[in-house]
Coordinates of C-alpha atoms in Angstrom, one line a residue:
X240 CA 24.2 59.8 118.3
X241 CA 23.3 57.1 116.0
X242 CA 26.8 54.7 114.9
X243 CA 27.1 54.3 111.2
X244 CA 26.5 50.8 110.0
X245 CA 27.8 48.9 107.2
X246 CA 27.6 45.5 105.9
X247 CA 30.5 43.4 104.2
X248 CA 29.7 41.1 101.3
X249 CA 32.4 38.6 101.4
X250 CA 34.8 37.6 104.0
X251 CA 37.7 37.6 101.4
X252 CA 41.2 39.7 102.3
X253 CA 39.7 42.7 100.8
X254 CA 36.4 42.3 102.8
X255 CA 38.3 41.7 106.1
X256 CA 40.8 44.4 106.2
X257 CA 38.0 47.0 104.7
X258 CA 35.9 45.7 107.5
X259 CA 39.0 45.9 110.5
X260 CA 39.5 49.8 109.4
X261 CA 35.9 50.4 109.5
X262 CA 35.2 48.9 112.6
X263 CA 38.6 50.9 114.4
X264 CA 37.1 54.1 113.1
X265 CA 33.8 53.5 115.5
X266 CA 31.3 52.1 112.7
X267 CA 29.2 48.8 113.5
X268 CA 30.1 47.0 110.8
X269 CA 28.8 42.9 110.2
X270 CA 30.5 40.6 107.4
X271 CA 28.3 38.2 105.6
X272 CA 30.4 35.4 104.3
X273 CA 28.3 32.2 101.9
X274 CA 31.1 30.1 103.2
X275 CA 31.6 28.3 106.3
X276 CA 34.9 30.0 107.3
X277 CA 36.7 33.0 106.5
X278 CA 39.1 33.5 103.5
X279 CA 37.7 33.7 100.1
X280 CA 40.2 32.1 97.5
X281 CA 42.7 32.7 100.4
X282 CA 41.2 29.4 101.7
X283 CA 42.4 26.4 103.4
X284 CA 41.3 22.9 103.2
X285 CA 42.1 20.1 106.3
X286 CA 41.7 16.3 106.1
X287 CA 43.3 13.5 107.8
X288 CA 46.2 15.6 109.2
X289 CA 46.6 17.5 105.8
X290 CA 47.0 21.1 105.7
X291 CA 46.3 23.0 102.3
X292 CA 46.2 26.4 100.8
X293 CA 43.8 26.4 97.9
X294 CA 44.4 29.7 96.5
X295 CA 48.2 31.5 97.0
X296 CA 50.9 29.7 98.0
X297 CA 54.1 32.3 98.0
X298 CA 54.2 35.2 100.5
X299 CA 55.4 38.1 98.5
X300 CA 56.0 42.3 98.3
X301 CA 56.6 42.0 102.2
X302 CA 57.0 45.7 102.9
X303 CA 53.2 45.7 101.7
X304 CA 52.1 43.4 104.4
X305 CA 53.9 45.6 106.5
X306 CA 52.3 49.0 106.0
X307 CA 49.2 47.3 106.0
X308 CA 49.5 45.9 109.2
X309 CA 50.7 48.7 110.5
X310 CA 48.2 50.4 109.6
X311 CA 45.7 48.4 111.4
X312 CA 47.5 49.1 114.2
X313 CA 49.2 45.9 114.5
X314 CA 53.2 44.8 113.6
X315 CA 53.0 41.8 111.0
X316 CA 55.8 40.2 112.6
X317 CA 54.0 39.6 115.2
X318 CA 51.4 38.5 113.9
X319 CA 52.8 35.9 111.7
X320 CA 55.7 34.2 111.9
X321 CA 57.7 34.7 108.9
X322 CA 60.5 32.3 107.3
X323 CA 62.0 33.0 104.0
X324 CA 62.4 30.9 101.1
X325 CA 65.1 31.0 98.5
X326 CA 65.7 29.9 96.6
X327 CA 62.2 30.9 95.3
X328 CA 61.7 28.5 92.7
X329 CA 63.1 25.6 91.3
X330 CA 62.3 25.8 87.4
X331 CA 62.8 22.9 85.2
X332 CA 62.7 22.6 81.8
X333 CA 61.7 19.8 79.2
X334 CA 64.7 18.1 79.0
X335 CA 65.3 18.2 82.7
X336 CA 67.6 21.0 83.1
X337 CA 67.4 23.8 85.9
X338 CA 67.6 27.0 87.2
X339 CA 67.5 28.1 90.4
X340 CA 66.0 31.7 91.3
X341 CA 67.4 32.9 94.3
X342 CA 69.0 35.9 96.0
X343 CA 72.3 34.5 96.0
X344 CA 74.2 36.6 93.0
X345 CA 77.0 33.8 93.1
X346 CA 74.8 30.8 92.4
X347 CA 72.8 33.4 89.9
X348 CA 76.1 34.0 87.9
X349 CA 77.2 30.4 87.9
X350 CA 73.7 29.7 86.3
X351 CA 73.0 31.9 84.2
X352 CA 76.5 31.8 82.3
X353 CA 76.1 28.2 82.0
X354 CA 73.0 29.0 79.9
X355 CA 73.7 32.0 77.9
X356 CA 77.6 33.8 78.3
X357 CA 77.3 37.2 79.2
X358 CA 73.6 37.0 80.4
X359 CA 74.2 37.9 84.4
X360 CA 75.2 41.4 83.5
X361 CA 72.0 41.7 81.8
X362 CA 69.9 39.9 84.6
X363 CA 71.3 42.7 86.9
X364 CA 70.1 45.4 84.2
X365 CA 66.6 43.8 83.9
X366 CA 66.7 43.7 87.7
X367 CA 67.6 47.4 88.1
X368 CA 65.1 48.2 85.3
X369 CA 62.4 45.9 87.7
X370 CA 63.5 48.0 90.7
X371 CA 62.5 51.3 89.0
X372 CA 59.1 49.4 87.7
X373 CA 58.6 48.5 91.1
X374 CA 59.2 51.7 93.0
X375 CA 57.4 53.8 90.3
X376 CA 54.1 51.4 89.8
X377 CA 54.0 51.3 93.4
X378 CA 53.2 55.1 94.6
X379 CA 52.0 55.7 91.1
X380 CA 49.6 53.6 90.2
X381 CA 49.1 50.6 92.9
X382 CA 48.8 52.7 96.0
X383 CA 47.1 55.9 94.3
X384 CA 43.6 55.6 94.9
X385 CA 41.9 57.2 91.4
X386 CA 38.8 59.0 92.1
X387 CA 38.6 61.5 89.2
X388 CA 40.2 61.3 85.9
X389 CA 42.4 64.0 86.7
X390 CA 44.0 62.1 89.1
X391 CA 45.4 59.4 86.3
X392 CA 45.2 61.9 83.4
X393 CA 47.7 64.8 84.9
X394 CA 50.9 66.1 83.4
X395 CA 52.6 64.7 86.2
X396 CA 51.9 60.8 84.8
X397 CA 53.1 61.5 81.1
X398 CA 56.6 60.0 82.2
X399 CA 54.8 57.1 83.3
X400 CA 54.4 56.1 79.8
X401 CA 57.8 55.9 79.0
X402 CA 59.2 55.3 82.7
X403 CA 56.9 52.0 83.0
X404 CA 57.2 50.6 79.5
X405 CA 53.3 50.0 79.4
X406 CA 53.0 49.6 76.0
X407 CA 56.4 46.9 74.8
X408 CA 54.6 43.5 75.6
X409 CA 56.5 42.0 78.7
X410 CA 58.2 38.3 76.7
X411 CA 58.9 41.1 73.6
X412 CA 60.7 43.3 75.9
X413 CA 63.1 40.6 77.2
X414 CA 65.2 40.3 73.9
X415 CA 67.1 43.4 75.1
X416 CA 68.3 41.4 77.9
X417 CA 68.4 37.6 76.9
X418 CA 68.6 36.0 73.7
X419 CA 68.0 32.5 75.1
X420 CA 64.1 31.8 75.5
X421 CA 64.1 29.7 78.6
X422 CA 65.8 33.0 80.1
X423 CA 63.2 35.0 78.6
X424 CA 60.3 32.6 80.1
X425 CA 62.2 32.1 83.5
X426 CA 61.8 36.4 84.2
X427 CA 58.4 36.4 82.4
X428 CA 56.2 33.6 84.2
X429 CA 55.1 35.8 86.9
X430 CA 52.6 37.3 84.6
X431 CA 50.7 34.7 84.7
X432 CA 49.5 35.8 88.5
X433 CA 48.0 38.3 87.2
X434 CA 46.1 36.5 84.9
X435 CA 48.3 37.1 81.8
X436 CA 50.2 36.0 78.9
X437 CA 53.4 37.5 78.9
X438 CA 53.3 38.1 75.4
X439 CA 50.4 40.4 76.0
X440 CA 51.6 41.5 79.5
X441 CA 52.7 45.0 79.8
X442 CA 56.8 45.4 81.0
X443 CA 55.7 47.0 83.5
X444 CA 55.3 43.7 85.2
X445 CA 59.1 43.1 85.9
X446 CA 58.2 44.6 89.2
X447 CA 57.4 41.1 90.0
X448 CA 60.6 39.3 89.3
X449 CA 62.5 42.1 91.3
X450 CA 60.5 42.0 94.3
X451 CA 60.8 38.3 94.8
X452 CA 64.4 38.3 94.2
X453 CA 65.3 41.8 96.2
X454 CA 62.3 41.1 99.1
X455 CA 62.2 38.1 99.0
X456 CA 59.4 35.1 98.6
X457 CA 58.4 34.2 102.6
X458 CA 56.5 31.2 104.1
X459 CA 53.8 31.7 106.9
X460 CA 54.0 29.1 109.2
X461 CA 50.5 27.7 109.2
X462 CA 50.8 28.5 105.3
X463 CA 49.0 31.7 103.9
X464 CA 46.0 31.1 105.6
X465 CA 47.6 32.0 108.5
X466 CA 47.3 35.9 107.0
X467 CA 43.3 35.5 107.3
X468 CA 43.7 34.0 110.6
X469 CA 45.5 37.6 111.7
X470 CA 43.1 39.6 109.9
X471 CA 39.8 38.1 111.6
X472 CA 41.5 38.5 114.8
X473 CA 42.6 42.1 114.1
X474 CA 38.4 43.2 112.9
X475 CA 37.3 40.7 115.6
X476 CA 39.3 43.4 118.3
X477 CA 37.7 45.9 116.7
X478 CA 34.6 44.5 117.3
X479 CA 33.8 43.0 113.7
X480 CA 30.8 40.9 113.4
X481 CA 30.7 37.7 111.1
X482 CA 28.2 35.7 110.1
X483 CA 29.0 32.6 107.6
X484 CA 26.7 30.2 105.9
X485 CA 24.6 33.0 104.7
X486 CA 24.4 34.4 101.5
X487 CA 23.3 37.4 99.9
X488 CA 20.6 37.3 97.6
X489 CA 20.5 40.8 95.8
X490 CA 21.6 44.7 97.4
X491 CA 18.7 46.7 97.7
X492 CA 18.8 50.2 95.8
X493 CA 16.5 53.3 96.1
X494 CA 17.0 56.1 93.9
X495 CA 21.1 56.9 94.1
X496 CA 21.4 54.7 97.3
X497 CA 21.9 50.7 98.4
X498 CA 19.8 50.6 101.8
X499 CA 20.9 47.0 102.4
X500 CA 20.6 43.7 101.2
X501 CA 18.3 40.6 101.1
X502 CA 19.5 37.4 102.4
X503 CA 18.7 34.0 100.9
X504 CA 16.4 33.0 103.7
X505 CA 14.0 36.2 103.1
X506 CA 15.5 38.8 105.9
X507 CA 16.2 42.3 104.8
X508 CA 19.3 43.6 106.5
X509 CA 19.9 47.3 106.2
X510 CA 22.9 49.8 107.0
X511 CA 24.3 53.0 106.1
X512 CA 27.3 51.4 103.7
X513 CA 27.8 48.5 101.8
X514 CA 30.8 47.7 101.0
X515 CA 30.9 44.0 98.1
X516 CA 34.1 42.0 98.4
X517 CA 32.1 39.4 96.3
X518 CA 33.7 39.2 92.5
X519 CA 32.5 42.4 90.6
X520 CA 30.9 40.8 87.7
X521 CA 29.2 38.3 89.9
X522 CA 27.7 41.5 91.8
X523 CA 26.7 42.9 88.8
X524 CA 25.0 40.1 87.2
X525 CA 23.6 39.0 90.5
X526 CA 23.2 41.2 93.3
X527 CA 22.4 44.5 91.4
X528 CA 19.4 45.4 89.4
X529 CA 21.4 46.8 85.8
X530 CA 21.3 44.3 83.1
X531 CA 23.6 46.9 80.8
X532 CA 25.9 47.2 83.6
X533 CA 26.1 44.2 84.1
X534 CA 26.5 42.9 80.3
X535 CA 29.4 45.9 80.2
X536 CA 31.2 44.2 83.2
X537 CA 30.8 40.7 81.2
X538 CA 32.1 41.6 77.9
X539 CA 35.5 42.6 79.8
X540 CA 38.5 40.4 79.8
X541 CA 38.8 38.1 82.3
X542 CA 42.1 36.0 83.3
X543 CA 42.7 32.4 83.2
X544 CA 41.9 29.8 85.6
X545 CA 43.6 26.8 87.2
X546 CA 42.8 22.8 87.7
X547 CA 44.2 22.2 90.9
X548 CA 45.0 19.1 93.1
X549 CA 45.8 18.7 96.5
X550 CA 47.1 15.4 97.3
X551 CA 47.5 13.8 101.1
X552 CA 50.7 11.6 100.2
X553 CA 51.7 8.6 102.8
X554 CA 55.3 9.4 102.2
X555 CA 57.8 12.1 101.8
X556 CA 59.4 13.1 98.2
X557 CA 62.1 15.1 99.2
X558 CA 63.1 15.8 95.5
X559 CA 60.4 18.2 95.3
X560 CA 61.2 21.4 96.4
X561 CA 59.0 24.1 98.1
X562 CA 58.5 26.3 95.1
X563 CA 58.8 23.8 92.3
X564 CA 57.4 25.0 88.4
X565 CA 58.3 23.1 84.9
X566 CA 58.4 25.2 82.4
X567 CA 57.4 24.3 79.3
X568 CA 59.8 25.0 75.9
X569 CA 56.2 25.8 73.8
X570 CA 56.0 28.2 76.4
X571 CA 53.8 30.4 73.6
X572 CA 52.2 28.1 73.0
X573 CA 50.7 27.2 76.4
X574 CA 49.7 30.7 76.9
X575 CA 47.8 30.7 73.9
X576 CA 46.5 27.6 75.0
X577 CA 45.1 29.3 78.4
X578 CA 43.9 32.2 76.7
X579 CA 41.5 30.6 74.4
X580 CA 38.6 27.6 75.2
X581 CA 41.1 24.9 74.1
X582 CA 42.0 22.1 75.7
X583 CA 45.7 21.5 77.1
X584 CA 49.1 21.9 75.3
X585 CA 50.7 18.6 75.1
X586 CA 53.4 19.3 77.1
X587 CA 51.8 22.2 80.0
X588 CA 53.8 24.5 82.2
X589 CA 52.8 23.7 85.9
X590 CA 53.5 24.6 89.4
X591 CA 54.3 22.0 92.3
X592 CA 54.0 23.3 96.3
X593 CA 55.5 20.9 98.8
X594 CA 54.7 23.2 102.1
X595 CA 56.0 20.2 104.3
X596 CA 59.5 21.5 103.3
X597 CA 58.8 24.6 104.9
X598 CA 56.3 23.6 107.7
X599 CA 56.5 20.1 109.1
X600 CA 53.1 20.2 110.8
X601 CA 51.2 20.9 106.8
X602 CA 51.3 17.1 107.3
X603 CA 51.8 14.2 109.9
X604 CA 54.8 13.0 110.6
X605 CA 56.5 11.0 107.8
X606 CA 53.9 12.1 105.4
X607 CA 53.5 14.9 102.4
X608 CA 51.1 17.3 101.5
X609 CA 51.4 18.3 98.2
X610 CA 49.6 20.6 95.7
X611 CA 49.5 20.9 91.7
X612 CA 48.4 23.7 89.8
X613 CA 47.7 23.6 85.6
X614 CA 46.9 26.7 84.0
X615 CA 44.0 26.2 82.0
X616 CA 41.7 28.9 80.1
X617 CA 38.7 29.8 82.1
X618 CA 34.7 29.1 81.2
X619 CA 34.0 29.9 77.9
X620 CA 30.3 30.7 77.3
X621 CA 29.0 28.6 73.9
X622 CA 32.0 26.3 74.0
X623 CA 31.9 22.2 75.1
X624 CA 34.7 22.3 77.4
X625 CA 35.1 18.8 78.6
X626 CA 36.5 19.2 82.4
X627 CA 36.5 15.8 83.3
X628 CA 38.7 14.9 80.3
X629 CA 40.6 18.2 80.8
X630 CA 41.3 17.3 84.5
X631 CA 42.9 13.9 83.7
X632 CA 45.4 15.3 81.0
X633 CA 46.4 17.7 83.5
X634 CA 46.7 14.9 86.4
X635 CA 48.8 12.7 83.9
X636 CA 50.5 15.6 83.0
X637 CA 51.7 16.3 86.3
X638 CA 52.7 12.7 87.0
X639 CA 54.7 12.9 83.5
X640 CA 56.6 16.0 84.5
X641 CA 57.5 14.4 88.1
X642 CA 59.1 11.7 86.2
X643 CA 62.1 14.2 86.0
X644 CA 62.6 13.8 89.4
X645 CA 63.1 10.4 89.3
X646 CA 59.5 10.2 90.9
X647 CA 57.6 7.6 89.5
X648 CA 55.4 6.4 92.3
X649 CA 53.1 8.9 93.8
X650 CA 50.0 7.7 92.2
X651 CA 50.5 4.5 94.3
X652 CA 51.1 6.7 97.7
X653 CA 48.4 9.4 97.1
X654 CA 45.9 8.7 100.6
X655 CA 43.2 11.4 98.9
X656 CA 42.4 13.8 96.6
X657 CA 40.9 17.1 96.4
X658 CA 41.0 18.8 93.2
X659 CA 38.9 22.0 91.9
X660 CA 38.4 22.9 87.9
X661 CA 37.1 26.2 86.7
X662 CA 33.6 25.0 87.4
X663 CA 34.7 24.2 91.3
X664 CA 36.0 27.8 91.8
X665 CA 33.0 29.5 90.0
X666 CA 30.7 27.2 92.6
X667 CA 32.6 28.3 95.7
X668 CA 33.5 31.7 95.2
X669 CA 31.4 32.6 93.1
X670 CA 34.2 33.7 90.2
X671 CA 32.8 34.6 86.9
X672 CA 33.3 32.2 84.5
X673 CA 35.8 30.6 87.0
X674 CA 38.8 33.3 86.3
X675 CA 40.7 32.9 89.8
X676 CA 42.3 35.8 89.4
X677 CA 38.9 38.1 88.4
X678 CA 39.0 40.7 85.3
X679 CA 42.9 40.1 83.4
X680 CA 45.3 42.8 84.1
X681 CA 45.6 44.4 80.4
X682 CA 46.7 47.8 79.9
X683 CA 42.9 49.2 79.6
X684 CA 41.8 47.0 82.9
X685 CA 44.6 48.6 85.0
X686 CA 45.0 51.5 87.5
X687 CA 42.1 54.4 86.5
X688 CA 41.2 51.9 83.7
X689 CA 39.9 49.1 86.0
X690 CA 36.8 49.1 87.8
X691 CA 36.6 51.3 90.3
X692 CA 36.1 51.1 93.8
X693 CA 32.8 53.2 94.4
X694 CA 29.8 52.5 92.3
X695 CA 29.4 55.6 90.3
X696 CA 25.2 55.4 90.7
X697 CA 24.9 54.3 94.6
X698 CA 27.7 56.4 96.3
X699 CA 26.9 54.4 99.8
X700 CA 28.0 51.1 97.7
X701 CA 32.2 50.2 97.7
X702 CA 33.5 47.2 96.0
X703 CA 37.3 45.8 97.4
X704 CA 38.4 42.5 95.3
X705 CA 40.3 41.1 92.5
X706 CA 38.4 42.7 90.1
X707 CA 38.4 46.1 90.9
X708 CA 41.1 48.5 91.5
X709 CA 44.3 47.9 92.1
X710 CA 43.4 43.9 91.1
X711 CA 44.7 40.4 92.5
X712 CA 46.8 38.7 95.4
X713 CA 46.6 39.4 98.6
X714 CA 48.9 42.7 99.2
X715 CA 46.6 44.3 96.9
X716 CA 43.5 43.3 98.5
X717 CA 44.9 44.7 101.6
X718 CA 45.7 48.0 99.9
X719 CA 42.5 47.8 98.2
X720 CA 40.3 47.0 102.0
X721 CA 42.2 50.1 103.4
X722 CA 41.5 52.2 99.8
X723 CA 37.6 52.1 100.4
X724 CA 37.6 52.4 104.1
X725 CA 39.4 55.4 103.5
X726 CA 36.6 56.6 100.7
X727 CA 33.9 56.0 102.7
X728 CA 35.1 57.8 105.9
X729 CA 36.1 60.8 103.4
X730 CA 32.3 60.2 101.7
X731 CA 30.5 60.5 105.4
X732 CA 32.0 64.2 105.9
X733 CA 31.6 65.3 102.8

């Protein structure tokens, strides 16, 4: 009896964990990858001793990772060796203040009064209320896999529009707990890992908040790349072939099937599945032969992108904590900024990772390996965006916002530099207009709204990634890998 075959596109999370399950359920299954290592944005970059992540940093929603390993057959805490961080962040504001997130309800109290009287009761409310968001969203709309309308449009949802506050924007929604803005931003800036403003966000999203603070934010040692590392090994058992430095030139179609797809160098590959872990409007304009598909897929929304910088630094600057963001007071303002082709606020929020503080060996000894991340808005199509300019505001802007710290030196002790702009991510990964997190997360690009995971022509072709259902980070690409295995198994006994 012949073994069904299928071919990955993409060694991304998704790609690799739909590729494992296949694999353990007895089909031949071989991952093409245009990279030289595994990953996808989940990458890592190593020079001179320097260990980096170049796409998450924070290991979060832990009971995910669980279930998914486990349902791999393989116990996470084995796996990957787990430490957790909290406090979680380390937010500071313009004129230096700070606020701590962290687990701790006593330090949480002491802080929060200091700020705004009477606002921990209310931090416990918006917690509890990010609790029900989280269990609900969960099995409701993250984990369900929606293959018909009827299983989104069903009597049994209608709470969901009340129960999940989908339709009060998520900064809007704060005034019922806190009356003090840098409050309101501190619960809200999560939003933006979806891709979001937080004035546009749905409420929903204070699932975020309360899973960080009641699971917990974790640290891989070997950083997040470590996940992939686990991953590769688990489809490698099963017998997973890759092959990297090869890329995928367009998916052959017949009729209402993909038969395969040509590579770059000419050689036709065929197999009973494809699954694309590639970013879904990429496929569609590039790999698949529907202009109006593809033009649809375009005019959707997409979500911000990032300049980042990852510096090798010849000392250690222990004022900068693991998780370290400044937020900005024009906090509307800079989300307004990322959501449009301008250039950068004045004064932008940004993100600081200091992985040494977690993981000596990220660097050599006496040494730090530091990244910064800038929001910035993604490609626009028609507009001059000047991303050399835009890339030195944001490296002077970091420098401006260490000075807070007292740090006032690193430009003198940075060994290298690697940095990536929206054109560096669209040239590696292949991201539509640069958007690192694919397609935003609005309310119509969400659960049975969002691209779906089966092509609804060419039922042998499965798509797994940011883009399509149930979106970005790494525990929903896991879900999402063991979503369309789960299709296509179902669609072979049909």
């Amino acid at each position: 009896m012949k073994t069904t075959s299928a071919i990955v596109i993409g060694a991304g999370i998704g790609g690799i964990t739909t590729a494992a399950h296949l694999a353990q359920r007895g089909m031949h299954v071989t991952v093409i990858e245009k990279n030289d290592q595994p990953g996808g944005r989940c990458d890592t970059i190593t020079r001179e001793g320097h260990r980096f992540n170049t796409g998450p940093t924070l290991f979060i929603m832990p009971k995910v990772f669980e279930a998914e390993f486990a349902a791999l057959g393989a116990s996470m805490h084995e796996m990957l060796d787990l430490r957790r961080v909290d406090p979680t962040y380390h937010l500071i504001f313009d004129d230096g203040s700070r606020l701590a997130l962290t687990s701790d309800l006593r330090h949480m109290y002491e802080q929060l009064e200091a700020i705004e009287p009477g606002s921990f009761h209310n931090y416990l409310r918006y917690i509890e209320e990010g609790q029900r968001h989280y269990d609900l969203g969960m099995k409701r709309l993250v984990e369900r896999d929606f293959r018909s309308p009827f299983d989104f449009f069903s009597l049994g949802n209608l709470p969901l529009a009340y129960q999940l506050k989908p339709f009060l924007p998520h900064y809007g929604h704060m005034s019922a707990y806190f009356k003090q803005p840098r409050l309101k931003a501190a619960f809200t800036f999560q939003d933006v890992y979806m891709g979001l403003s937080p004035y546009e966000a749905p409420s929903t999203f204070s699932m975020m908040p309360y899973t960080e603070l009641a699971h917990g934010v974790w640290h891989p040692k070997g950083g997040m790349y470590s996940i992939v590392e686990a991953l590769v090994e688990i489809a490698r058992r099963a017998g997973v072939e890759f092959v990297f430095e090869t890329t995928v030139e367009r998916i052959d179609t017949n009729g209402r099937r993909a038969n395969g797809v040509l590579l770059e160098d000419g050689r036709r590959l065929t197999a009973d599945v494809i699954v694309a872990n590639a970013d879904l409007p990429y496929v569609y304009q590039n790999l698949l032969p529907d202009a109006a598909a593809a033009e649809r897929m375009a005019s959707k929304r997409f979500s911000c992108s990032v300049v980042s910088f990852f510096w090798g630094v010849d000392k250690v600057y222990p004022q900068i904590q693991p998780h370290t963001l400044f937020l900005a007071d024009a906090y509307r303002e800079n989300f307004d900024a990322i959501d449009s082709p301008r250039a950068l606020p004045a004064t932008p929020s940004l993100y600081i990772h200091a992985p040494v503080r977690l993981d000596p060996e990220m660097a050599p000894p006496g040494e730090d390996s530091l990244i910064a991340i800038v929001p910035v808005g993604h490609l626009w199509d028609g507009s001059e965006q000047d991303w050399p300019s835009i890339r030195e505001c944001a490296r002077e802007a970091v420098f401006k916002r260490l000075a807070l710290l007292g740090i006032t030196d690193l430009q003198d002790h940075i060994k290298f530099e690697t940095n990536f702009t929206p054109l560096s991510w669209r040239k590696r990964y292949n991201l539509m207009k640069g958007a690192t997190h694919g397609l935003a997360h609005t309310l119509f690009q969400l659960a049975y709204f969002r691209p779906h995971n089966r092509h609804a022509r060419y039922h042998n072709l499965y798509f797994t990634g940011a883009s399509t259902h149930p979106g970005t980070g790494v525990p929903s690409a896991l879900i999402s890998g063991r979503m369309v295995a789960d299709r296509v198994m179902d669609d072979l006994v049909a």
